[in-house]
Coordinates of C-alpha atoms in Angstrom, one line a residue:
X11 CA 106.4 57.7 95.3
X12 CA 108.9 58.4 92.9
X13 CA 111.6 59.9 95.1
X14 CA 114.9 60.4 93.7
X15 CA 117.1 58.3 96.4
X16 CA 120.6 59.1 95.5
X17 CA 123.8 56.6 95.2
X18 CA 124.0 55.0 98.3
X19 CA 124.6 51.5 98.8
X20 CA 120.9 51.2 100.3
X21 CA 119.5 52.7 97.1
X22 CA 118.8 49.2 95.5
X23 CA 117.6 47.8 98.3
X24 CA 114.6 50.3 98.7
X25 CA 113.9 50.2 95.4
X26 CA 113.6 46.4 95.1
X27 CA 111.3 46.9 98.5
X28 CA 109.3 49.7 96.7
X29 CA 109.0 47.5 93.6
X30 CA 107.0 44.6 95.5
X31 CA 104.6 47.1 97.2
X32 CA 106.5 47.8 100.6
X33 CA 107.6 51.1 101.9
X34 CA 111.3 51.6 102.7
X35 CA 113.6 54.3 104.4
X36 CA 117.1 55.6 105.0
X37 CA 118.3 57.7 107.3
X38 CA 121.9 59.0 107.9
X39 CA 122.9 60.1 111.8
X40 CA 126.7 60.9 111.6
X41 CA 129.3 61.8 113.9
X42 CA 132.4 63.8 113.7
X43 CA 135.2 61.2 113.3
X44 CA 137.4 60.1 110.4
X45 CA 135.4 57.8 108.5
X46 CA 134.1 54.0 108.7
X47 CA 136.1 52.3 105.8
X48 CA 139.3 52.5 107.7
X49 CA 141.5 49.4 109.3
X50 CA 141.5 51.0 112.8
X51 CA 137.7 51.9 112.8
X52 CA 136.3 52.1 116.3
X53 CA 133.5 54.0 117.5
X54 CA 134.6 57.3 118.9
X55 CA 131.4 59.3 119.5
X56 CA 129.5 57.4 122.3
X57 CA 127.6 60.3 123.2
X58 CA 125.6 60.4 119.6
X59 CA 124.6 56.8 119.7
X60 CA 122.1 57.2 122.0
X61 CA 120.7 60.1 120.0
X62 CA 120.4 58.0 117.0
X63 CA 119.0 55.0 118.8
X64 CA 116.5 57.4 119.8
X65 CA 115.7 58.6 116.8
X66 CA 115.4 55.2 115.1
X67 CA 113.2 53.5 117.7
X68 CA 111.0 56.5 118.0
X69 CA 110.4 56.5 114.6
X70 CA 109.9 52.7 114.3
X71 CA 106.8 53.6 117.3
X72 CA 105.4 56.3 115.1
X73 CA 105.1 54.3 111.7
X74 CA 104.0 51.4 113.9
X75 CA 101.4 53.7 115.8
X76 CA 102.9 53.1 119.1
X77 CA 103.0 55.7 121.9
X78 CA 105.2 53.7 124.3

């Protein structure tokens, strides 16, 4: 698959994995806060963390063929 994967930092990592025959994914799950690159960063929206974790762990289970 020769998808256009943009300019995120992970683009280089995904490309290298694909060049070696692997599969890679990047997903972005955000919340409403002022940004990550700040000296006073803290996790402000703790209610969204379980949702993001559920999406990520569900995806891992799906690609591994696990129904648990």
